Short mmCIF file of C-alpha atoms in Angstrom, two decimals:
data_model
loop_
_atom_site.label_atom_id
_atom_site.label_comp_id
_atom_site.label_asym_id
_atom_site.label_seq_id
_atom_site.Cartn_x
_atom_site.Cartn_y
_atom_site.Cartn_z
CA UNK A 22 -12.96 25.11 6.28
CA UNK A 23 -9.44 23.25 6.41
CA UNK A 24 -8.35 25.83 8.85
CA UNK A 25 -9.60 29.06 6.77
CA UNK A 26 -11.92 32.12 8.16
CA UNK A 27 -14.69 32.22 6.10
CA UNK A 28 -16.69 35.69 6.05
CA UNK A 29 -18.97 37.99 3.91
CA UNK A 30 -17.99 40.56 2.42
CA UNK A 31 -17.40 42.62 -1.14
CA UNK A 32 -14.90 41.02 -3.38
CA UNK A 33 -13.36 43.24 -5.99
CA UNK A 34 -9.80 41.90 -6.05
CA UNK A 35 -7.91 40.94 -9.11
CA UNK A 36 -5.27 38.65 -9.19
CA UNK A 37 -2.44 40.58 -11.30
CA UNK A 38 -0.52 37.60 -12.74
CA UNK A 39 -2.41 34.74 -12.66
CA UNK A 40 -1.49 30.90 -13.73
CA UNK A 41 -4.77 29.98 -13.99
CA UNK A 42 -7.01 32.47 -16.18
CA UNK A 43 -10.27 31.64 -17.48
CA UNK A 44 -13.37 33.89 -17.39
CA UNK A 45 -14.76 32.64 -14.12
CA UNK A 46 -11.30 31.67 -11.98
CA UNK A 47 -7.80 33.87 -11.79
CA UNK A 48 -5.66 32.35 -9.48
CA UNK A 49 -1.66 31.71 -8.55
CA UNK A 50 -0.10 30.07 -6.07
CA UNK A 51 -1.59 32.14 -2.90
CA UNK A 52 -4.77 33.79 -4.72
CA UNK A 53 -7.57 32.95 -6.12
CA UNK A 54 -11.23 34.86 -7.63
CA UNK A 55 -13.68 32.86 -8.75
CA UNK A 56 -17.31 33.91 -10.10
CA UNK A 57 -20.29 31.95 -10.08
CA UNK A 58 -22.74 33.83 -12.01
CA UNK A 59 -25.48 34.14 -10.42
CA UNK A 60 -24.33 32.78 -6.95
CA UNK A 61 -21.13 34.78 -5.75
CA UNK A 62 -17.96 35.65 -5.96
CA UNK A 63 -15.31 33.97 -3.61
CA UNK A 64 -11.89 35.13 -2.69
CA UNK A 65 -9.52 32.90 -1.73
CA UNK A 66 -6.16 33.97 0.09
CA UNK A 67 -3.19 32.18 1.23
CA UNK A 68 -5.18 29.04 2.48
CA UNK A 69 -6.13 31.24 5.64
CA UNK A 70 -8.88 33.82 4.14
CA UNK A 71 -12.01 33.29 2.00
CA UNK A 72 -14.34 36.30 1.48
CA UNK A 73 -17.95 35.80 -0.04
CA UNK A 74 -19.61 38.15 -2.03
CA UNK A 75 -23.23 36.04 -2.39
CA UNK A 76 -25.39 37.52 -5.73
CA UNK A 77 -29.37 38.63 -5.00
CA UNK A 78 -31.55 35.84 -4.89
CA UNK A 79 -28.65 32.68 -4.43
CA UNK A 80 -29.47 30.09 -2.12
CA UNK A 81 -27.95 29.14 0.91
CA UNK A 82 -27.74 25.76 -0.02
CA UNK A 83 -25.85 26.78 -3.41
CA UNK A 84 -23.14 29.18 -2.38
CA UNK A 85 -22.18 25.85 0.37
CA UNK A 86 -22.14 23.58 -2.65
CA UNK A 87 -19.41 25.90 -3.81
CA UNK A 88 -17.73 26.41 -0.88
CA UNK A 89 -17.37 22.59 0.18
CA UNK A 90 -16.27 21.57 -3.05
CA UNK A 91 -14.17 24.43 -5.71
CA UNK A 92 -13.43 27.18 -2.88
CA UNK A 93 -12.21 24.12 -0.76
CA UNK A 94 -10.21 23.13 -3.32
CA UNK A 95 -8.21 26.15 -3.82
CA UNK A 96 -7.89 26.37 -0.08
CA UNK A 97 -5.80 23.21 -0.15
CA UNK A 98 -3.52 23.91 -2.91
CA UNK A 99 -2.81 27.32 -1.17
CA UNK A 100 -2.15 25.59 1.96
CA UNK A 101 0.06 23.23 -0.38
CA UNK A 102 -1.93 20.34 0.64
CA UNK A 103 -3.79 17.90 -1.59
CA UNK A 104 -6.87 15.84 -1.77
CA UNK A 105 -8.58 13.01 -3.28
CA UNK A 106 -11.87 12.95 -5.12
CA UNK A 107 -13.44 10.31 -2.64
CA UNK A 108 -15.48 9.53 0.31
CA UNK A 109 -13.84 8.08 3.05
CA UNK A 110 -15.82 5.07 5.50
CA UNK A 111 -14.34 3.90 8.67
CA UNK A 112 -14.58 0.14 7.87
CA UNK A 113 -14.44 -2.24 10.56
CA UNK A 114 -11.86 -0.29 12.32
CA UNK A 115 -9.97 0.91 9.19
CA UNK A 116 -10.24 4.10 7.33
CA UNK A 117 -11.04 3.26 3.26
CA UNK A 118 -11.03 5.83 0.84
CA UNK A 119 -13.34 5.12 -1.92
CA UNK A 120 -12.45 7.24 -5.08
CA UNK A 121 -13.98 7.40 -8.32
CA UNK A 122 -14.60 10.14 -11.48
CA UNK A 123 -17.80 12.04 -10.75
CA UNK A 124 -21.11 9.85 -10.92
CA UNK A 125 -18.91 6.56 -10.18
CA UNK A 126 -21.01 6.00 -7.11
CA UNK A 127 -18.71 7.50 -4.36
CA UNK A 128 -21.54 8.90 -2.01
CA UNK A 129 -24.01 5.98 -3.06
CA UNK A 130 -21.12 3.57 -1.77
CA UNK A 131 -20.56 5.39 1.40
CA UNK A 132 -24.06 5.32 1.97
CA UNK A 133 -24.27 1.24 1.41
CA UNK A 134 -21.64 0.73 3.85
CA UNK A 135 -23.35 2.97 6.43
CA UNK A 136 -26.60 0.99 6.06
CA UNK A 137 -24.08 -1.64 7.15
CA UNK A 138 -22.77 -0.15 10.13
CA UNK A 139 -19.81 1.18 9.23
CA UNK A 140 -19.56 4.98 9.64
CA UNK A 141 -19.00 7.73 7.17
CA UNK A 142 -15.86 9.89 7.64
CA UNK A 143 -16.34 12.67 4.86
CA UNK A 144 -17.75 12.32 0.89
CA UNK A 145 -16.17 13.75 -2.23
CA UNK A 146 -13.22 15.16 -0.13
CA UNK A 147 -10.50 13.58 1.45
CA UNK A 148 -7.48 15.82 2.57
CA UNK A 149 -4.98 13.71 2.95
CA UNK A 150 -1.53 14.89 5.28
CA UNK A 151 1.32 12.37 5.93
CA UNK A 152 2.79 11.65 9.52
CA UNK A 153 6.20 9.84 10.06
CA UNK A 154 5.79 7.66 13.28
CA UNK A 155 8.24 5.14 14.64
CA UNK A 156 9.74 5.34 11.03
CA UNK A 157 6.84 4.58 9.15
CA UNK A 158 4.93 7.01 6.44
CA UNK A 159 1.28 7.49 7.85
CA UNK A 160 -1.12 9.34 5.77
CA UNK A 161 -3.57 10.64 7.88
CA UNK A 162 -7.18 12.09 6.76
CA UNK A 163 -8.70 15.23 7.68
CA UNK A 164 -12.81 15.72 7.21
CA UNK A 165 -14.31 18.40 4.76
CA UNK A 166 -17.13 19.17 6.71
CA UNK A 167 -19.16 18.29 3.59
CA UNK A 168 -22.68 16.99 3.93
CA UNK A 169 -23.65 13.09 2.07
CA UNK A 170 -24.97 14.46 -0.92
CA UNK A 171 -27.50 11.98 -2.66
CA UNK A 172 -29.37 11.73 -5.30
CA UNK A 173 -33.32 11.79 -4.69
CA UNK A 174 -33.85 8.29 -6.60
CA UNK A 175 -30.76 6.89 -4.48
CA UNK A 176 -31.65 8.08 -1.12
CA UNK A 177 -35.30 5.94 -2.20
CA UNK A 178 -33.34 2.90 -3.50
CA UNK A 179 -31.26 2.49 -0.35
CA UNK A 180 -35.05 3.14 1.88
CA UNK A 181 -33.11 6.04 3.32
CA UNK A 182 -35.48 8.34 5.37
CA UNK A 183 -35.29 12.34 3.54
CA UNK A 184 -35.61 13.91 6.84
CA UNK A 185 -32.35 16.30 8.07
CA UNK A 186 -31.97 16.03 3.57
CA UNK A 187 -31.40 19.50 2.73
CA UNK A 188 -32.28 20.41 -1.27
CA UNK A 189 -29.33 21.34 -3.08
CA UNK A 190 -31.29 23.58 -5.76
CA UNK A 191 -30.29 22.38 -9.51
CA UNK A 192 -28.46 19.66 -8.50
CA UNK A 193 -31.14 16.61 -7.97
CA UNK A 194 -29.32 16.11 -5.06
CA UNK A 195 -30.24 16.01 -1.28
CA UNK A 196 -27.23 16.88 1.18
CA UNK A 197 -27.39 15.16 4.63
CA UNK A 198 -25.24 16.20 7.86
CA UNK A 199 -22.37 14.09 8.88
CA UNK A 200 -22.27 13.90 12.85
CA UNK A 201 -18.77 13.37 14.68
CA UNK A 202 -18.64 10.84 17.01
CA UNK A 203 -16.46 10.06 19.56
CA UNK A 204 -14.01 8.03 18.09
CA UNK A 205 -10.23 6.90 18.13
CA UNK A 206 -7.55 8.46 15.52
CA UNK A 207 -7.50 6.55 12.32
CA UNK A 208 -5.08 6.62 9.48
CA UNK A 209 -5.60 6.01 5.67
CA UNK A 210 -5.14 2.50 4.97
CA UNK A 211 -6.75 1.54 1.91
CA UNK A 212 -7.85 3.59 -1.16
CA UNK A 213 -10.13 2.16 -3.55
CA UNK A 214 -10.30 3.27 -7.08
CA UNK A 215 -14.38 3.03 -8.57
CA UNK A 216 -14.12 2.42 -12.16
CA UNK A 217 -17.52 2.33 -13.98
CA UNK A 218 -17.16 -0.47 -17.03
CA UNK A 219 -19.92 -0.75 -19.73
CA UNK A 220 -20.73 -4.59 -21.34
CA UNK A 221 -20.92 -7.61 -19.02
CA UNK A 222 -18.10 -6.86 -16.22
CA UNK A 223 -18.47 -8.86 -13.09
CA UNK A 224 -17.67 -7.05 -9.87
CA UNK A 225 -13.98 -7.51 -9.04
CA UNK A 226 -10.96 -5.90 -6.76
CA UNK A 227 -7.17 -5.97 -8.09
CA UNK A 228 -4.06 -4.57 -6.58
CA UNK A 229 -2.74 -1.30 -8.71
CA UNK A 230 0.56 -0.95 -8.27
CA UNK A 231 3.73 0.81 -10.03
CA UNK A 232 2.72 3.33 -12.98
CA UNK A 233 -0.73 2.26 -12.80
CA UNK A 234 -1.08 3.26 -8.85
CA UNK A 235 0.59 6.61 -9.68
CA UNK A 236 -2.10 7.31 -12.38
CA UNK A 237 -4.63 6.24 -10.67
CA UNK A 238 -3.76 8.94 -7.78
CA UNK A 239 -3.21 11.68 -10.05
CA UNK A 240 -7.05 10.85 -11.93
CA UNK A 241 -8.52 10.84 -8.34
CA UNK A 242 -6.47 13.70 -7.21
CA UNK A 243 -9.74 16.58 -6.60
CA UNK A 244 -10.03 18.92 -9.25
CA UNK A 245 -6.59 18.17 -10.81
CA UNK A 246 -6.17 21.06 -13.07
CA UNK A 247 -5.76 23.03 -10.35
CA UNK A 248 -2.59 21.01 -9.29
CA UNK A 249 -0.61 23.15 -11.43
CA UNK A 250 -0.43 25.80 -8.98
CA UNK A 251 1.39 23.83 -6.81
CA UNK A 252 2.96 20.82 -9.24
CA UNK A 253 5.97 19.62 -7.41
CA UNK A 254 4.12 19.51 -4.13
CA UNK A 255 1.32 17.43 -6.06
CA UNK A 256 4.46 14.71 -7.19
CA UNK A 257 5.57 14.49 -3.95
CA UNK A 258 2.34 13.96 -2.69
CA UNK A 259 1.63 11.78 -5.45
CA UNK A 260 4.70 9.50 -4.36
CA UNK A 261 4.50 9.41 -0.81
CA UNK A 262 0.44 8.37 -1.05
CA UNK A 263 1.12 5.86 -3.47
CA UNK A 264 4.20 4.03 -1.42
CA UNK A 265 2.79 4.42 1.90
CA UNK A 266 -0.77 2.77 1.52
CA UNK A 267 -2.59 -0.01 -0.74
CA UNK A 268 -4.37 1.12 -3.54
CA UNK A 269 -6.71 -0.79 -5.28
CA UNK A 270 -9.28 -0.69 -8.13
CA UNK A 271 -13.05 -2.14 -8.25
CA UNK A 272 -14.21 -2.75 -11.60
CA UNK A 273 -17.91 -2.84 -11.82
CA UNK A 274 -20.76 -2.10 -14.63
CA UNK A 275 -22.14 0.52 -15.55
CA UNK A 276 -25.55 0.10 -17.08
CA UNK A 277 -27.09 -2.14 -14.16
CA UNK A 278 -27.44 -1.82 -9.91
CA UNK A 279 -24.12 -3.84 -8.04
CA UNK A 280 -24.11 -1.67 -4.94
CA UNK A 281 -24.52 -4.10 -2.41
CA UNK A 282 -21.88 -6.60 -4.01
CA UNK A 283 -19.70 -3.56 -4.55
CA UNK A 284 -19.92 -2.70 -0.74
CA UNK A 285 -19.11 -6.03 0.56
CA UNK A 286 -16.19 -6.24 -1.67
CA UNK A 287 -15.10 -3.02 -0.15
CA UNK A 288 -15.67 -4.79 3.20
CA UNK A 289 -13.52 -8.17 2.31
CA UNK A 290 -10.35 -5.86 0.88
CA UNK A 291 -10.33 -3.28 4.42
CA UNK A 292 -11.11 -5.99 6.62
CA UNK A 293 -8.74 -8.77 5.09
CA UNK A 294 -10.56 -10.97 2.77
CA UNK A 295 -8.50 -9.63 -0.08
CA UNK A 296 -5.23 -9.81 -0.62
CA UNK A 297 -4.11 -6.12 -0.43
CA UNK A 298 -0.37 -7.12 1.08
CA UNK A 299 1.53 -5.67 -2.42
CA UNK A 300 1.75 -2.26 -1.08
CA UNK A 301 2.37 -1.69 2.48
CA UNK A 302 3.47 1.32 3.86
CA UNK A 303 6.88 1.70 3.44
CA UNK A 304 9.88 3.31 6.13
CA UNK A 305 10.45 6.91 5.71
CA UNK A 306 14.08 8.77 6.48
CA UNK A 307 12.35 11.80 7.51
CA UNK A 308 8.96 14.20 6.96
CA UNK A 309 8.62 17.61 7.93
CA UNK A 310 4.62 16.97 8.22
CA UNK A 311 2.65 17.09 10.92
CA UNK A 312 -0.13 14.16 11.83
CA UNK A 313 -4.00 15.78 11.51
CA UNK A 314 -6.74 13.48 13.68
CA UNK A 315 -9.69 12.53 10.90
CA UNK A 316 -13.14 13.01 12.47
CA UNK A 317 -15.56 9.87 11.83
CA UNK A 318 -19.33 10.21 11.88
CA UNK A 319 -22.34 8.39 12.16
CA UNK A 320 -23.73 6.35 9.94
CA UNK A 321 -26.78 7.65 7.99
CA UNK A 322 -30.10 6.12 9.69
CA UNK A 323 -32.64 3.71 7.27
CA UNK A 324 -36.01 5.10 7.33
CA UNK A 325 -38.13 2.08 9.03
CA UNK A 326 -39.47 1.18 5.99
CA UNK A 327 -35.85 0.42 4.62
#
């Protein structure tokens, strides 16, 4: 996970001066417990180490709910690296980034543009690292290893087929694998911001730029209370994202189905049928980081009768 080791094991540490302390998570800058009653207690060390100590009776399929989403989390901010909350879609050749609060219709999206034949990257998790090359700030994307997690009614909407669905117990939701394939590099080049509008709001895509793109970023950043562990890094992250790739936000309602419009807008702004030429990535003096390869997958498969 993000280049932890992941292992069972008893967890009885205490973290002796935490920043974070609630009854369920301690954690500072390099340490982290958290307890799921009733599912485990996780361990989280200096973005290299997580030990599991999984409760009698939890499910499988629960302690990896935790794992790919909170434990992942802290993992990141250890390793001083951020995320967004969105799926990412390699869309005709370009890697989107479709972000939204929770039940904005991330994963439904990503599924939509599957069905299209565009291929998933990762959902709810996007790591995102930044690259210097030839002078230019490239933010590159590195997969969660998270599974599509849908909905029951959903995956029946879009005539998705439930096989290879695994039952994520209490959450309604059915995870599906995400399988590499062979496919070239891709950087970030678009991030799209879902925002849910009640009333009569017809489907639309504007530029966010300035304060508004900053915001935006820091709202979609994953889990951002826990960006106080590392808040400088977080800024500078923050700032680098926001002047080194287009952001944009899709307004669309909330009390009736636009999926299918919503996808092809998503389509016409990554492939050029929206103007998304306001931000651009922008030159960079220098950048200590590293570039990370993203992993695309396949796209989900229809079930015939879809």
């Amino acid at each position: 996970m993000f280049g932890a080791k992941v292992e069972a094991g008893r967890v009885d540490r205490r973290v002796s001066n935490p920043i974070i302390a609630t009854p369920w998570l301690t954690a500072d800058a390099s340490e982290a417990v958290l307890e799921i009653p009733g599912a485990a207690r996780f361990h989280v060390w200096q973005g290299r180490h997580v030990q599991v100590q999984v409760m009698p009776g939890a499910s499988a399929s629960v302690i990896r709910m935790w794992l790919e989403g909170m434990v992942a989390s802290l993992v990141l901010i250890q390793q001083r690296r951020f995320a967004l909350h969105a799926s990412t879609i390699r869309v005709g050749g370009r890697l989107v980034a479709v972000a939204g609060p929770s039940g904005a219709g991330k994963s439904t999206t990503a599924a939509l543009l599957a069905g299209r034949g565009h291929s998933i990257v990762t959902d709810e998790v996007t790591a995102v690292d930044f690259a210097v090359r030839e002078g230019v700030v490239i933010p590159t994307v590195c997969p969660s290893g998270r599974r599509l997690r849908l909905r029951r009614e959903t995956v029946e909407r879009l005539g998705m087929s439930r096989d290879g669905g695994e039952e994520i117990i209490g959450t309604g939701k059915l995870g599906f694998p995400l399988v590499p394939t062979d496919h070239d590099e891709l950087s970030l080049e678009l991030v799209v911001v879902l925002r849910p509008e009640g009333g009569e709001v017809v489907s639309d895509v504007h530029a966010l730029t300035g304060p508004a793109a900053l915001t935006a970023l820091i709202t979609n950043t994953l889990r951002p209370y826990f960006c106080i562990l590392q808040h400088q890094a977080h800024l500078r992250w923050i700032a680098g994202l926001a002047s080194a790739v287009p952001i944009v936000q899709l307004d669309r309602p909330s009390n009736r189905w636009t999926g299918s419009r919503v996808a092809m807008l998503i389509e016409e702004a990554a492939m050029g049928g929206r103007d998304t030429d306001g931000l651009r990535p922008r030159h960079a003096a220098e950048s200590n980081s590293t570039p990370r390869a993203d992993l695309p997958v396949a796209p989900l498969t229809p079930s015939s009768a879809g």
